[in-house]
Amino acid sequence: MSTFTVVNPATEETVAAVPSCSAEQADEAVARAAAAQAAWRSVGPGDRAALLRRFAEVVDTHLEELAQLEVACSGHPVGQARWEAGNVRDVLRYYSAAPERLTGQQIPVPGGLDVTFKEPVGIVGLIVPWNFPMPILGWGLAPALAAGNPVIAKPAERTPLTAIRIGELALEAGLPEGVFQVLPGKGSVVGQRLVDHEAVRKIVFTGSTEVGRHIMAGCARQVKRLTLELGGKSANIVFADANLERAAATAPSAVFDIAGQDCCARSRILVQRSVFDRFMELLEPAVRGVAVGDPRDSATEMGPLISAEHRARVASYVPDQAPVAFRGTTPAGPGFWFPPTVLAPVAADDPAFTEEVFGPVVTVVPVEDEAEAIAIANDTPYGLSGSIWTENLGRALRVARAVETGNLSVNSHASVRYWTPFGGFKQSGLGRELGPDALDAFTEVKNVFIATD
Ligand code: NAD
């Protein structure tokens, strides 16, 4: 069997060799999931809830191990990796409250009783990217299991270790065999097979918009249910009446966290022209002060990029003649490092301003007023997240309603809470994850009429 070599992006050392599953192995996993399906959906709601709570507890007792695996595999700073492992636990706990609450409706009709049921959708294929291996796994896994579905997860090629470990922890927690399987392998082989297999009834895909389009076309052939979480090019809009000190101090973490490999990265900062120079003065020390270095050190704020290839791609957005306003630092020695980089002024058609860089590169442009800020923020095929900085409540609400994006923060950069919905407008995705409504993505509504006459 062929294998993938997992490389530590901070040291370039080999971490592990992981088997790369074949399409036949994907078929076998689907058969196991199909065999487990009937028993899993008939586990009583209270018992299914208890199993999910137990799963969350087992994850909780392995948080440090999972965090350290992610540090080695993804180069995420350890504080961030601990949050990610904790997020898996929290999402499992949150959806462990769902099985007893998956209620339908009773609708008045003549001559009988009409009720609706939320039926499990069936086998779920969960295709995960490399940038947030643990949280994105949990966001699909927890509600899918809670709703009574078996799940087959396909982690990204470079970052399969935490998913494989979480699969083992599920068994340790008592989840029946076949209910949650992890299949490391190539997207074009295992991922594609999950998309094509008739018995897989739902795909949850997080990744690039390009692959997402391909998967959507594949799912269309069987009218397969689909959730898509795709790319982003989010705006961070700073108005003249904002608390500029806070806006500038927080702007780096809103784009450089996990080295900018974040779909929610606020990689376009739009600053009202009257305060542009002052904002740049405040931004410079904040960017130079980002602690870039060994991800195992809890003081580190930014680690390396995932791979040498990805670093070359990110670097292509900062050619020699690029308008670099200022940059942060990187450690010497091995590792796929790239410094936090601020580009200003940039041309409207500069690819760094229009495309998802997925690296620690931010562009800053001046805007005249509210109307121009909204027009530029919306001038992108993406619509995932964004931030608005202003002390004017009316403006905050006007702009929040006008920006075409799924997740906005005012005077904050928070994008994700497991109990609020998350997802994209336009080419950033389809459907919503997290929050109370995510269960709808893993259930089908069935209407039953019972005649009484
Ligand atoms: P990618 O699209 O290259 O790969 C994502 C996953 O899809 C991987 O597991 C890959 O193996 C698999 N895949 C590739 N080809 C496939 C195919 N033909 N059929 C089935 N599966 C296939 O993305 P990536 O580089 O791993 O991740 C980065 C991208 O993910 C960025 O664009 C980022 O914005 C996006 N992302 C979005 C969100 C969100 O919630 N909107 C979150 C994280 C990342």
Coordinates of C-alpha atoms and ligand atoms in Angstrom, one line a residue:
M1 CA 0.0 0.0 0.0
S2 CA 1.3 3.5 -0.8
T3 CA 1.9 5.9 2.1
F4 CA 2.0 9.6 2.7
T5 CA 4.9 11.1 4.6
V6 CA 3.7 13.6 7.2
V7 CA 6.4 16.4 7.6
N8 CA 6.7 18.8 10.6
P9 CA 6.5 22.2 8.8
A10 CA 8.5 23.9 11.5
T11 CA 11.5 21.5 11.4
E12 CA 11.1 19.7 8.0
E13 CA 11.5 16.4 9.9
T14 CA 9.4 13.3 9.1
V15 CA 6.6 12.8 11.7
A16 CA 5.0 9.7 10.4
A17 CA 4.2 7.6 7.3
V18 CA 0.4 7.2 6.9
P19 CA -1.3 4.6 4.6
S20 CA -3.0 6.1 1.6
C21 CA -6.3 4.2 1.1
S22 CA -7.5 3.0 -2.2
A23 CA -10.9 3.4 -3.8
E24 CA -11.6 -0.3 -2.9
Q25 CA -10.9 0.5 0.7
A26 CA -13.3 3.4 0.5
D27 CA -15.9 0.9 -0.8
E28 CA -15.2 -1.4 2.1
A29 CA -15.6 1.5 4.6
V30 CA -18.9 2.4 3.0
A31 CA -20.1 -1.2 3.3
R32 CA -19.1 -1.2 7.0
A33 CA -20.9 2.1 7.5
A34 CA -24.0 0.6 5.8
A35 CA -23.9 -2.4 8.1
A36 CA -23.7 -0.1 11.2
Q37 CA -26.4 2.3 10.0
A38 CA -29.6 0.6 11.1
A39 CA -28.3 -0.2 14.6
W40 CA -26.9 3.4 15.0
R41 CA -30.2 5.1 14.1
S42 CA -32.1 2.9 16.4
V43 CA -29.9 3.6 19.5
G44 CA -32.3 5.5 21.8
P45 CA -31.9 9.2 21.8
G46 CA -30.8 9.3 25.5
D47 CA -28.2 6.5 24.8
R48 CA -26.9 8.2 21.7
A49 CA -26.6 11.4 23.7
A50 CA -24.7 9.6 26.4
L51 CA -22.3 8.1 23.9
L52 CA -21.5 11.5 22.4
R53 CA -20.9 12.9 25.9
R54 CA -18.6 10.0 26.6
F55 CA -16.8 10.6 23.3
A56 CA -16.4 14.3 24.4
E57 CA -15.0 13.2 27.8
V58 CA -12.5 10.9 26.1
V59 CA -11.3 13.6 23.8
D60 CA -11.0 15.9 26.8
T61 CA -8.7 13.5 28.6
H62 CA -6.5 13.4 25.4
L63 CA -6.5 17.2 24.7
E64 CA -2.7 17.6 25.2
E65 CA -1.8 14.6 23.1
L66 CA -4.1 15.8 20.3
A67 CA -2.7 19.3 20.5
Q68 CA 0.9 18.1 20.4
L69 CA 0.1 15.9 17.4
E70 CA -1.3 19.0 15.6
V71 CA 1.7 21.1 16.5
A72 CA 3.9 18.5 14.9
C73 CA 1.7 17.8 11.9
S74 CA 0.4 21.4 11.1
G75 CA 2.9 23.7 12.8
H76 CA 0.1 25.4 14.7
P77 CA 1.2 27.3 17.8
V78 CA 0.5 25.1 20.8
G79 CA -2.0 27.5 22.4
Q80 CA -4.0 27.5 19.2
A81 CA -3.7 23.7 18.9
R82 CA -5.1 23.3 22.4
W83 CA -8.0 25.5 21.5
E84 CA -8.6 23.3 18.4
A85 CA -8.7 20.1 20.4
G86 CA -10.9 21.7 23.0
N87 CA -13.2 22.8 20.2
V88 CA -13.7 19.1 19.1
R89 CA -14.7 18.3 22.7
D90 CA -17.1 21.3 22.9
V91 CA -18.8 20.6 19.6
L92 CA -19.3 17.0 20.6
R93 CA -20.8 18.2 24.0
Y94 CA -23.0 20.8 22.3
Y95 CA -24.5 18.2 19.8
S96 CA -24.8 15.6 22.5
A97 CA -27.8 17.6 23.6
A98 CA -29.4 17.1 20.2
P99 CA -30.7 13.5 20.0
E100 CA -33.4 14.0 22.6
R101 CA -34.4 17.3 20.9
L102 CA -34.7 16.2 17.3
T103 CA -38.4 16.9 17.4
G104 CA -40.8 17.2 14.4
Q105 CA -44.1 19.0 14.1
Q106 CA -47.7 18.2 14.4
I107 CA -49.7 20.1 11.7
P108 CA -53.5 20.5 11.8
V109 CA -55.1 18.6 8.9
P110 CA -58.7 17.4 8.3
G111 CA -59.5 13.7 8.8
G112 CA -56.4 12.7 10.6
L113 CA -53.1 13.4 12.2
D114 CA -50.1 14.9 10.4
V115 CA -46.7 14.7 11.9
T116 CA -43.1 15.3 10.7
F117 CA -40.0 13.3 11.6
K118 CA -36.4 14.3 11.2
E119 CA -34.9 11.2 9.7
P120 CA -31.1 10.6 9.5
V121 CA -29.9 11.5 6.0
G122 CA -27.7 8.4 5.7
I123 CA -24.0 7.8 5.4
V124 CA -22.0 11.0 5.5
G125 CA -18.7 11.6 3.7
L126 CA -16.7 14.3 5.5
I127 CA -13.9 15.7 3.5
V128 CA -11.5 17.9 5.6
P129 CA -8.8 20.4 4.5
W130 CA -5.3 20.7 6.1
N131 CA -5.7 24.2 7.7
F132 CA -8.0 23.3 10.6
P133 CA -7.9 19.5 10.8
M134 CA -9.5 19.1 14.2
P135 CA -12.3 21.7 14.3
I136 CA -13.5 21.1 10.8
L137 CA -13.7 17.3 11.5
G138 CA -15.7 18.0 14.6
W139 CA -18.1 20.5 13.0
G140 CA -19.3 17.8 10.6
L141 CA -18.9 14.7 12.8
A142 CA -20.8 15.8 15.9
P143 CA -24.1 16.9 14.3
A144 CA -24.0 14.0 11.8
L145 CA -23.6 11.4 14.6
A146 CA -26.2 13.2 16.8
A147 CA -28.7 12.9 14.0
G148 CA -28.2 9.2 13.7
N149 CA -25.8 9.0 10.7
P150 CA -22.6 7.0 10.2
V151 CA -19.6 9.1 9.2
I152 CA -16.6 8.4 7.0
A153 CA -14.0 11.2 7.3
K154 CA -11.3 11.8 4.7
P155 CA -8.6 14.0 6.3
A156 CA -6.3 16.1 4.2
E157 CA -3.2 14.3 2.9
R158 CA -0.7 16.4 5.0
T159 CA -2.6 16.4 8.2
P160 CA -4.3 13.0 9.0
L161 CA -2.9 12.3 12.4
T162 CA -5.4 14.0 14.7
A163 CA -8.3 12.6 12.7
I164 CA -6.9 9.1 13.0
R165 CA -6.4 9.5 16.7
I166 CA -10.0 10.9 17.2
G167 CA -11.3 7.8 15.3
E168 CA -9.5 5.6 17.8
L169 CA -10.9 7.7 20.7
A170 CA -14.4 7.2 19.4
L171 CA -14.1 3.4 19.7
E172 CA -12.6 3.8 23.1
A173 CA -15.6 5.9 24.1
G174 CA -17.9 3.0 23.0
L175 CA -19.1 4.2 19.6
P176 CA -20.0 1.0 17.7
E177 CA -17.6 -0.2 14.9
G178 CA -18.4 1.3 11.6
V179 CA -20.2 4.4 13.0
F180 CA -17.2 6.7 12.6
Q181 CA -14.3 5.7 10.3
V182 CA -11.3 7.7 9.2
L183 CA -9.9 7.0 5.8
P184 CA -6.6 8.8 5.0
G185 CA -6.0 9.0 1.3
K186 CA -5.9 11.2 -1.7
G187 CA -8.7 13.6 -2.5
S188 CA -8.8 12.4 -6.1
V189 CA -9.1 8.7 -4.9
V190 CA -10.9 8.4 -1.5
G191 CA -12.6 11.8 -1.5
Q192 CA -13.8 11.3 -5.1
R193 CA -15.1 7.8 -4.3
L194 CA -17.2 9.1 -1.4
V195 CA -18.7 11.7 -3.8
D196 CA -19.4 9.0 -6.4
H197 CA -20.6 6.2 -4.2
E198 CA -24.4 5.8 -4.4
A199 CA -24.7 4.7 -0.7
V200 CA -23.1 7.9 0.6
R201 CA -26.0 10.2 0.9
K202 CA -24.4 13.4 2.1
I203 CA -21.0 15.1 1.5
V204 CA -19.6 17.8 3.8
F205 CA -16.7 19.4 2.1
T206 CA -14.4 22.1 3.4
G207 CA -11.6 23.2 1.1
S208 CA -10.8 25.3 -1.9
T209 CA -13.6 26.8 -4.1
E210 CA -12.1 25.1 -7.1
V211 CA -12.3 21.6 -5.7
G212 CA -15.7 22.5 -4.1
R213 CA -17.1 23.3 -7.6
H214 CA -15.9 19.9 -8.8
I215 CA -17.5 18.1 -5.9
M216 CA -20.8 20.0 -6.4
A217 CA -20.9 18.8 -10.0
G218 CA -20.2 15.2 -8.8
C219 CA -22.9 15.4 -6.2
A220 CA -25.4 16.8 -8.8
R221 CA -25.3 13.4 -10.6
Q222 CA -27.1 11.7 -7.7
V223 CA -28.7 14.9 -6.3
K224 CA -26.5 14.1 -3.2
R225 CA -26.9 16.4 -0.2
L226 CA -24.0 18.7 0.1
T227 CA -22.5 21.3 2.5
L228 CA -19.7 23.4 1.1
E229 CA -17.3 25.5 3.2
L230 CA -14.9 27.2 0.7
G231 CA -12.5 30.0 0.3
G232 CA -12.6 33.6 1.5
K233 CA -11.2 37.1 1.0
S234 CA -12.7 38.9 3.9
A235 CA -12.6 42.6 4.6
N236 CA -11.7 44.3 7.8
I237 CA -13.3 47.8 7.5
V238 CA -12.0 50.5 9.8
F239 CA -13.9 53.7 10.0
A240 CA -12.5 57.1 11.1
D241 CA -14.7 57.0 14.3
A242 CA -13.3 53.6 15.4
N243 CA -11.1 52.9 18.4
L244 CA -8.1 52.9 16.1
E245 CA -5.7 51.6 18.7
R246 CA -7.7 48.5 19.2
A247 CA -8.5 48.1 15.5
A248 CA -4.8 48.2 14.7
A249 CA -3.6 46.1 17.6
T250 CA -6.0 43.3 16.7
A251 CA -5.7 43.4 12.9
P252 CA -2.6 41.2 12.7
S253 CA -4.2 38.3 14.6
A254 CA -7.3 38.6 12.3
V255 CA -5.1 37.7 9.3
F256 CA -1.9 36.1 10.6
D257 CA -3.3 33.5 12.9
I258 CA -2.2 30.0 11.7
A259 CA 0.0 31.9 9.3
G260 CA -2.9 33.3 7.4
Q261 CA -4.0 29.8 6.3
D262 CA -7.5 30.6 7.6
C263 CA -10.6 30.8 5.4
C264 CA -11.8 33.7 7.6
A265 CA -8.5 35.7 7.4
R266 CA -9.3 39.4 7.1
S267 CA -6.8 39.8 4.3
R268 CA -8.2 43.1 3.0
I269 CA -8.1 46.0 5.4
L270 CA -10.2 48.9 4.2
V271 CA -9.4 52.1 6.2
Q272 CA -11.2 55.4 5.9
R273 CA -8.9 57.8 4.2
S274 CA -8.9 60.5 6.9
V275 CA -7.3 58.1 9.4
F276 CA -5.3 55.9 6.9
D277 CA -1.8 57.2 7.9
R278 CA -2.6 57.1 11.6
F279 CA -3.8 53.5 11.3
M280 CA -0.7 52.5 9.4
E281 CA 1.5 54.1 12.1
L282 CA -0.4 52.0 14.7
L283 CA -0.4 48.8 12.6
E284 CA 3.4 48.8 12.1
P285 CA 4.5 47.9 15.6
A286 CA 1.7 45.4 16.0
V287 CA 2.9 43.6 12.9
R288 CA 6.6 43.8 13.8
G289 CA 5.7 42.5 17.2
V290 CA 4.0 39.3 16.1
A291 CA 5.9 36.4 17.8
V292 CA 6.8 34.1 14.9
G293 CA 8.7 31.0 15.9
D294 CA 8.7 27.5 17.4
P295 CA 5.1 26.4 17.6
R296 CA 5.9 24.3 20.7
D297 CA 6.6 27.5 22.6
S298 CA 3.4 28.8 24.3
A299 CA 4.5 32.4 23.6
T300 CA 4.5 31.8 19.9
E301 CA 1.7 33.6 18.0
M302 CA 2.5 32.5 14.4
G303 CA 4.1 29.3 13.1
P304 CA 5.3 28.2 9.6
L305 CA 3.3 27.5 6.5
I306 CA 2.2 24.0 5.8
S307 CA 4.7 23.0 3.1
A308 CA 7.5 24.3 0.8
E309 CA 5.1 24.2 -2.1
H310 CA 2.5 26.3 -0.3
R311 CA 5.3 28.8 0.8
A312 CA 6.3 29.2 -2.9
R313 CA 2.6 29.9 -3.8
V314 CA 2.3 32.5 -1.0
A315 CA 5.6 34.1 -2.0
S316 CA 4.3 34.5 -5.6
Y317 CA 1.9 37.1 -4.2
V318 CA 4.9 39.2 -3.0
P319 CA 7.2 39.6 -6.0
D320 CA 10.3 41.7 -5.7
Q321 CA 8.5 44.8 -6.9
A322 CA 5.6 44.3 -4.4
P323 CA 4.6 47.4 -2.4
V324 CA 5.8 46.0 1.0
A325 CA 4.9 48.6 3.7
F326 CA 6.4 46.6 6.5
R327 CA 7.0 43.0 7.6
G328 CA 7.5 40.9 10.7
T329 CA 10.2 38.4 11.3
T330 CA 10.9 34.7 10.8
P331 CA 13.3 32.4 12.6
A332 CA 16.4 31.2 10.8
G333 CA 17.0 27.5 10.0
P334 CA 14.7 24.8 8.7
G335 CA 10.9 25.2 8.4
F336 CA 8.5 26.7 5.9
W337 CA 8.5 30.2 7.2
F338 CA 7.1 33.3 5.7
P339 CA 7.0 36.7 7.5
P340 CA 3.8 38.6 8.3
T341 CA 3.7 41.0 5.4
V342 CA 1.7 44.2 4.9
L343 CA 1.2 45.4 1.3
A344 CA 0.1 49.1 0.7
P345 CA -0.8 50.8 -1.4
V346 CA -2.0 48.0 -3.7
A347 CA -3.5 48.3 -7.2
A348 CA -7.2 47.2 -7.4
D349 CA -6.2 44.3 -9.7
D350 CA -3.2 43.2 -7.6
P351 CA -3.8 39.4 -7.1
A352 CA -2.8 39.8 -3.5
F353 CA -5.8 42.1 -3.1
T354 CA -8.3 40.0 -5.2
E355 CA -7.3 36.3 -4.6
E356 CA -7.2 34.2 -1.5
V357 CA -3.5 34.1 -0.6
F358 CA -3.9 31.7 2.3
G359 CA -0.7 33.0 3.9
P360 CA 0.4 35.8 6.2
V361 CA -0.1 38.6 3.6
V362 CA -2.5 41.5 4.2
T363 CA -3.4 44.4 1.9
V364 CA -4.4 47.8 3.2
V365 CA -6.4 50.3 1.0
P366 CA -7.9 53.6 1.8
V367 CA -11.7 54.1 1.3
E368 CA -13.6 57.4 1.1
D369 CA -16.8 56.6 3.0
E370 CA -19.3 53.9 3.9
A371 CA -20.6 53.4 0.4
E372 CA -17.1 52.8 -1.0
A373 CA -16.2 50.5 1.8
I374 CA -19.3 48.4 1.2
A375 CA -18.7 48.4 -2.6
I376 CA -15.1 47.2 -2.2
A377 CA -15.9 44.7 0.5
N378 CA -18.5 43.1 -1.8
D379 CA -16.3 43.3 -5.0
T380 CA -15.2 39.6 -4.6
P381 CA -16.7 36.2 -5.5
Y382 CA -16.2 35.3 -1.8
G383 CA -18.4 36.1 1.2
L384 CA -17.3 34.2 4.3
S385 CA -16.5 36.6 7.1
G386 CA -15.4 40.2 7.9
S387 CA -15.1 42.8 10.6
I388 CA -16.4 46.4 11.0
W389 CA -14.7 48.9 13.3
T390 CA -16.8 51.9 14.3
E391 CA -18.2 53.6 17.4
N392 CA -21.4 54.5 15.5
L393 CA -24.1 51.9 16.2
G394 CA -26.2 52.9 13.2
R395 CA -23.3 52.6 10.8
A396 CA -22.2 49.3 12.3
L397 CA -25.7 47.8 11.6
R398 CA -26.0 49.4 8.2
V399 CA -22.7 48.1 7.0
A400 CA -23.2 44.7 8.7
R401 CA -26.5 44.3 6.7
A402 CA -24.9 45.5 3.5
V403 CA -21.8 43.4 3.4
E404 CA -22.5 40.1 1.6
T405 CA -20.9 37.7 3.9
G406 CA -21.9 34.9 6.3
N407 CA -20.1 36.0 9.5
L408 CA -19.4 39.5 10.6
S409 CA -18.0 41.0 13.8
V410 CA -18.3 44.6 15.0
N411 CA -15.4 45.8 17.0
S412 CA -14.1 42.3 17.2
H413 CA -12.7 39.6 14.8
A414 CA -14.6 36.6 16.3
S415 CA -15.8 34.3 13.5
V416 CA -16.5 31.0 15.1
R417 CA -18.5 30.0 18.1
Y418 CA -19.8 26.4 18.1
W419 CA -23.3 27.5 19.1
T420 CA -23.8 30.1 16.4
P421 CA -24.1 29.4 12.6
F422 CA -21.0 29.5 10.4
G423 CA -20.8 29.5 6.6
G424 CA -20.4 31.5 3.4
F425 CA -22.4 33.7 0.9
K426 CA -21.6 33.5 -2.8
Q427 CA -18.6 31.2 -3.7
S428 CA -17.6 30.8 -0.1
G429 CA -20.0 28.0 0.4
L430 CA -23.4 26.4 0.6
G431 CA -25.3 25.7 3.8
R432 CA -24.3 26.4 7.4
E433 CA -22.4 24.5 10.0
L434 CA -22.5 24.8 13.8
G435 CA -25.3 26.3 15.9
P436 CA -28.8 25.0 16.3
D437 CA -29.6 24.6 12.6
A438 CA -26.7 22.4 11.5
L439 CA -28.8 19.3 12.4
D440 CA -31.0 20.2 9.4
A441 CA -28.1 19.4 7.1
F442 CA -27.9 15.9 8.5
T443 CA -31.7 15.0 8.5
E444 CA -34.5 14.7 6.0
V445 CA -37.9 15.9 6.9
K446 CA -40.5 13.2 6.5
N447 CA -44.2 14.0 6.6
V448 CA -46.7 11.3 7.7
F449 CA -50.5 11.6 7.6
I450 CA -52.5 9.1 9.6
A451 CA -56.2 9.0 8.7
T452 CA -58.6 8.9 11.6
D453 CA -61.8 8.8 9.7
Ligands
NAD1 P1 -8.4 21.5 -1.1 O1 -9.6 21.9 -1.8 O2 -7.2 21.3 -1.9 O3 -8.6 20.1 -0.3 C1 -9.6 19.9 0.6 C2 -9.9 18.4 0.8 O4 -10.5 17.9 -0.4 C3 -8.7 17.6 1.1 O5 -9.0 16.5 2.0 C4 -8.4 17.0 -0.3 O6 -7.7 15.7 -0.3 C5 -9.8 16.8 -0.8 N1 -10.0 16.7 -2.3 C6 -9.1 17.2 -3.2 N2 -9.6 16.8 -4.5 C7 -10.7 16.1 -4.3 C8 -11.7 15.5 -5.2 N3 -11.5 15.5 -6.5 N4 -12.7 14.8 -4.6 C9 -12.9 14.8 -3.3 N5 -12.0 15.3 -2.4 C10 -11.0 16.0 -2.9 O7 -8.2 22.5 0.0 P2 -7.0 22.7 1.0 O8 -5.9 23.3 0.3 O9 -6.8 21.5 1.8 O10 -7.6 23.8 2.0 C11 -7.5 25.2 1.8 C12 -8.8 25.8 1.3 O11 -9.9 25.4 2.2 C13 -8.8 27.3 1.3 O12 -9.4 27.7 0.1 C14 -9.7 27.7 2.5 O13 -10.3 28.9 2.4 C15 -10.7 26.6 2.5 N6 -11.3 26.5 3.8 C16 -12.6 26.9 4.0 C17 -13.2 26.9 5.3 C18 -14.6 27.3 5.5 O14 -15.1 27.0 6.5 N7 -15.2 28.0 4.6 C19 -12.5 26.4 6.3 C20 -11.1 26.0 6.1 C21 -10.6 26.0 4.9

